[in-house]
Short mmCIF file of C-alpha atoms in Angstrom, two decimals:
data_model
loop_
_atom_site.label_atom_id
_atom_site.label_comp_id
_atom_site.label_asym_id
_atom_site.label_seq_id
_atom_site.Cartn_x
_atom_site.Cartn_y
_atom_site.Cartn_z
CA ASN C 5 0.03 -0.02 0.20
CA VAL C 6 3.04 2.53 -0.28
CA ASP C 7 2.56 5.41 -2.60
CA ASN C 8 3.99 4.81 -6.11
CA GLU C 9 5.65 8.10 -5.96
CA LEU C 10 8.00 6.53 -3.10
CA LEU C 11 8.18 3.03 -4.43
CA SER C 12 9.63 4.47 -8.08
CA ASN C 13 12.37 6.55 -6.57
CA PRO C 14 15.15 3.98 -6.06
CA LEU C 15 16.95 5.59 -2.84
CA LEU C 16 13.41 5.96 -1.15
CA LEU C 17 12.61 2.24 -1.79
CA SER C 18 15.83 0.98 -0.59
CA LEU C 19 15.06 2.88 2.55
CA ILE C 20 11.66 1.58 2.86
CA VAL C 21 12.98 -1.95 2.60
CA ILE C 22 15.62 -0.94 5.51
CA LEU C 23 12.64 0.24 7.47
CA TYR C 24 10.95 -2.90 7.16
CA ARG C 25 13.96 -5.21 8.01
CA ASN C 26 14.39 -3.12 11.29
CA ASN C 27 10.86 -2.80 12.36
CA LEU C 28 8.89 -5.11 10.55
CA LYS C 29 6.40 -2.42 9.58
CA ILE C 30 6.17 0.42 7.08
CA PRO C 31 5.04 4.03 8.10
CA ASP C 32 1.89 5.08 6.63
CA SER C 33 2.67 8.82 5.32
CA LYS C 34 5.70 9.96 3.40
CA LEU C 35 6.60 12.21 6.20
CA GLU C 36 6.89 9.28 8.57
CA ILE C 37 9.03 7.44 6.14
CA TYR C 38 11.38 10.58 5.57
CA GLN C 39 11.36 10.80 9.05
CA SER C 40 11.85 7.32 10.22
CA CYS C 41 14.44 6.64 7.15
CA THR C 42 16.66 9.74 8.44
CA ASN C 43 16.54 8.46 12.29
CA THR C 44 17.21 4.95 11.25
CA LEU C 45 20.09 5.92 9.00
CA VAL C 46 21.70 8.66 11.16
CA ASP C 47 20.92 6.93 14.39
CA LYS C 48 21.73 3.43 13.41
CA TRP C 49 23.50 3.27 10.14
CA ASP C 50 27.15 2.33 10.65
CA ALA C 51 26.52 1.91 14.43
CA SER C 52 27.83 -1.79 14.11
CA LYS C 53 31.07 -0.67 12.89
CA ASN C 54 31.64 0.41 16.37
CA LEU C 55 33.55 3.50 14.98
CA ASP C 56 35.92 5.20 17.43
CA ILE C 57 34.56 8.96 17.45
CA GLN C 58 35.54 11.09 20.36
CA ILE C 59 32.98 13.93 20.59
CA ASP C 60 30.99 15.49 23.44
CA GLU C 61 27.52 13.75 24.52
CA LYS C 62 26.28 17.43 24.81
CA ILE C 63 27.12 17.95 21.34
CA LEU C 64 25.30 14.77 20.21
CA GLN C 65 22.44 15.19 22.09
CA LYS C 66 21.87 18.36 19.86
CA LYS C 67 22.60 16.51 16.75
CA GLU C 68 19.28 17.09 15.22
CA PRO C 69 19.23 20.86 15.36
CA ILE C 70 22.60 21.25 14.46
CA LEU C 71 22.06 19.10 11.30
CA SER C 72 19.18 20.98 10.43
CA ASP C 73 20.85 24.35 10.86
CA LEU C 74 23.34 23.33 8.48
CA ALA C 75 20.77 21.66 6.17
CA PHE C 76 18.41 24.88 5.93
CA TRP C 77 21.67 26.86 5.20
CA GLN C 78 22.86 24.39 2.32
CA TYR C 79 19.30 24.27 0.63
CA GLU C 80 19.37 28.05 0.61
CA THR C 81 22.79 28.25 -0.87
CA LEU C 82 22.00 25.55 -3.59
CA SER C 83 19.16 27.77 -4.34
CA SER C 84 21.09 30.56 -5.21
CA SER C 85 23.29 30.76 -8.45
CA ASN C 86 25.69 33.43 -6.70
CA THR C 87 27.17 31.24 -3.89
CA GLU C 88 28.63 27.58 -3.57
CA VAL C 89 29.02 25.25 -0.72
CA THR C 90 32.56 24.83 0.53
CA TYR C 91 34.10 23.18 3.65
CA HIS C 92 35.06 26.45 5.19
CA LYS C 93 31.31 27.75 4.96
CA ALA C 94 29.76 24.58 6.28
CA LYS C 95 32.18 24.74 8.84
CA LYS C 96 31.24 28.22 9.92
CA VAL C 97 27.34 27.45 10.16
CA VAL C 98 28.22 24.57 12.40
CA SER C 99 30.30 26.73 14.46
CA GLN C 100 27.47 29.30 14.93
CA SER C 101 25.11 26.74 15.70
CA LEU C 102 27.31 25.27 18.41
CA VAL C 103 27.52 28.73 19.98
CA LYS C 104 23.91 29.52 19.38
CA LYS C 105 23.09 25.88 21.21
CA LYS C 106 25.32 26.91 24.14
CA VAL C 107 27.66 23.64 23.59
CA ALA C 108 30.49 25.38 22.82
CA ASP C 109 31.96 29.19 22.95
CA GLU C 110 33.70 31.62 20.40
CA ASP C 111 37.02 30.13 21.43
CA ASN C 112 36.58 26.58 20.63
CA CYS C 113 33.73 26.53 18.30
CA ALA C 114 35.54 26.38 15.25
CA GLN C 115 37.67 23.08 16.62
CA LEU C 116 34.28 21.48 17.72
CA ALA C 117 32.68 22.22 14.34
CA GLU C 118 35.54 20.10 12.66
CA VAL C 119 35.07 17.31 15.23
CA PHE C 120 31.42 17.40 14.50
CA LEU C 121 31.62 17.27 10.84
CA ASN C 122 34.46 14.39 11.05
CA TYR C 123 31.84 12.61 13.18
CA ALA C 124 29.02 13.31 10.32
CA GLN C 125 31.57 12.10 7.73
CA LYS C 126 32.59 8.74 9.47
CA ARG C 127 28.76 8.00 10.12
CA SER C 128 28.11 8.49 6.75
CA ILE C 129 25.88 11.47 7.32
CA TYR C 130 27.76 14.35 5.66
CA PHE C 131 30.71 14.01 3.59
CA ASP C 132 32.52 16.00 0.81
CA ASN C 133 30.57 19.03 1.67
CA ASN C 134 26.83 17.40 1.06
CA PHE C 135 24.82 15.49 2.77
CA THR C 136 25.45 11.71 1.86
CA HIS C 137 21.36 11.17 1.07
CA LYS C 138 19.27 13.88 -0.38
CA THR C 139 16.63 12.48 1.99
CA PHE C 140 18.61 13.89 4.66
CA LEU C 141 19.01 17.41 3.14
CA GLU C 142 15.32 17.64 2.84
CA TYR C 143 13.97 16.18 5.95
CA TYR C 144 16.58 18.14 8.00
CA THR C 145 15.68 21.45 5.91
CA ALA C 146 11.93 21.16 6.36
CA PHE C 147 12.53 20.27 10.11
CA TRP C 148 14.55 23.43 10.50
CA ILE C 149 11.81 25.56 9.12
CA TYR C 150 9.10 23.50 11.27
CA SER C 151 11.23 23.88 14.67
CA ASN C 152 12.74 27.39 14.09
CA ILE C 153 9.69 29.30 12.47
CA GLU C 154 6.56 27.40 12.57
CA LEU C 155 6.66 26.12 16.36
CA LYS C 156 8.02 29.75 17.62
CA HIS C 157 4.78 31.41 15.94
CA ASN C 158 6.68 33.34 13.49
CA ILE C 159 3.70 33.26 10.66
CA VAL C 160 5.06 36.36 8.62
CA GLU C 161 8.51 34.49 8.35
CA ARG C 162 6.79 30.90 7.43
CA ASN C 163 4.90 32.59 4.85
CA LYS C 164 7.66 34.34 3.60
CA ILE C 165 9.52 31.14 2.79
CA ILE C 166 6.39 29.34 1.37
CA LYS C 167 5.63 32.15 -0.81
CA LYS C 168 9.47 32.56 -2.11
CA TYR C 169 9.75 28.64 -2.80
CA ILE C 170 6.59 27.54 -3.47
CA SER C 171 6.87 27.52 -7.28
CA ASN C 172 10.48 26.11 -7.41
CA PRO C 173 10.46 22.28 -7.84
CA PHE C 174 13.76 22.14 -6.09
CA TRP C 175 11.74 23.07 -2.94
CA SER C 176 8.69 20.73 -3.38
CA ILE C 177 9.46 17.74 -0.97
CA VAL C 178 10.69 20.34 1.64
CA LEU C 179 7.55 22.34 1.69
CA GLU C 180 5.61 19.31 1.26
CA LEU C 181 7.58 17.76 4.64
CA LEU C 182 6.68 21.03 6.42
CA LEU C 183 3.06 21.23 5.65
CA ASN C 184 2.76 17.55 6.75
CA MET C 185 4.65 18.38 9.87
CA ILE C 186 2.09 21.52 10.38
CA ASP C 187 -0.87 18.93 9.53
CA LYS C 188 -0.05 16.33 11.90
CA ASP C 189 -0.95 17.85 15.16
CA GLN C 190 -3.71 20.52 14.06
CA PRO C 191 -6.97 20.26 15.75
CA ASP C 192 -8.56 21.80 12.90
CA SER C 193 -8.09 23.52 9.51
CA ASP C 194 -7.31 27.11 10.36
CA ILE C 195 -3.56 27.04 9.78
CA LEU C 196 -3.52 25.12 6.61
CA ASP C 197 -6.49 26.99 5.08
CA GLU C 198 -4.51 30.24 5.93
CA ILE C 199 -1.43 28.98 4.06
CA ILE C 200 -3.52 28.07 1.16
CA ASN C 201 -5.18 31.41 1.16
CA GLU C 202 -2.25 33.34 1.27
CA ASN C 203 -0.63 31.71 -1.66
CA ILE C 204 -3.99 31.06 -3.82
CA LYS C 205 -3.32 34.36 -5.27
CA ASN C 206 -0.17 33.44 -7.10
CA PRO C 207 -0.88 31.07 -9.94
CA TYR C 208 2.44 29.65 -10.05
CA SER C 209 1.62 27.96 -6.71
CA TYR C 210 -1.11 25.79 -8.27
CA PRO C 211 0.87 23.13 -9.25
CA PHE C 212 2.14 22.35 -5.88
CA LEU C 213 -1.01 23.44 -3.74
CA VAL C 214 -2.92 20.87 -6.32
CA TYR C 215 -0.58 18.01 -5.67
CA ILE C 216 -0.21 18.72 -1.81
CA ILE C 217 -4.19 18.62 -0.85
CA PRO C 218 -4.47 15.01 -1.13
CA ASN C 219 -1.98 14.29 1.21
CA LEU C 220 -3.38 16.69 3.93
CA LYS C 221 -5.98 16.00 6.68
CA ASN C 222 -6.81 19.46 8.26
CA ILE C 223 -7.80 21.44 5.40
CA SER C 224 -11.75 22.76 4.82
CA GLN C 225 -13.57 21.42 1.69
CA GLU C 226 -13.94 25.45 0.97
CA ALA C 227 -9.75 25.80 0.74
CA GLN C 228 -9.54 22.64 -1.33
CA GLU C 229 -12.62 23.96 -3.83
CA SER C 230 -11.05 27.04 -4.08
CA VAL C 231 -7.51 25.47 -5.21
CA TYR C 232 -9.20 23.23 -7.77
CA TYR C 233 -11.41 26.19 -9.10
CA ASN C 234 -8.86 28.64 -9.50
CA SER C 235 -6.47 26.14 -11.14
CA ILE C 236 -8.94 25.08 -13.76
CA LYS C 237 -9.99 28.66 -14.13
CA TYR C 238 -6.07 29.64 -14.94
CA LEU C 239 -5.76 26.82 -17.59
CA ILE C 240 -9.15 27.53 -19.26
CA ASN C 241 -7.75 31.31 -19.51
CA THR C 242 -4.20 30.71 -20.37
CA THR C 243 -5.05 27.95 -23.45
CA SER C 244 -4.69 28.76 -26.72
CA SER C 245 -8.26 27.85 -28.62
CA SER C 246 -5.98 26.36 -31.29
CA GLU C 247 -4.37 23.75 -28.88
CA LYS C 248 -5.92 20.23 -28.86
#
């Protein structure tokens, strides 16, 4: 019963098989599959190798938010044609993250960032200035927006990010995971309806909205109909009568 979109992705299919082997069950949603795959690979993958990695336990406890800081910076960097991802820049981002999370100070953050990146490399999480699996990069980027913006009720910044990237195919999985994270614990449709209504004015958002709606639970019938109506109306108005 796994979605065909997931089965057609060789990497995700491999991860689903790993998940089933470890847990004897398959998660229900794409968010759960990404979440479970990431947690399984980051926490358990390579653990059997008994790698000797000297890293402070306090830093390990902050592993997920540190990787999220790195992922969001990297995703935005990859979206820009003016900058590139380098080890030096990645190390600087991790250094700032360590200081912000109070597990390092200005004097030792650069050294501890190097230790952390070495740990990530040996655990096959981050290597050669990139996450070893795009799944990691996409999930941690979505998690960064959710934990640093959505959970802090920074609605203006959340809407700004969604509006900026909603028409960019490179960001579609990240935004899908983000909306699924938001959808997961909602008591009603207010928040998702607000996001839909905020973006319905932009015709370039229609492909993403039409795609994501079937995967959302806490969305009103009115918001769904508005997306479909506006999408069909836009297609009719922009289609030449000479086209079949």
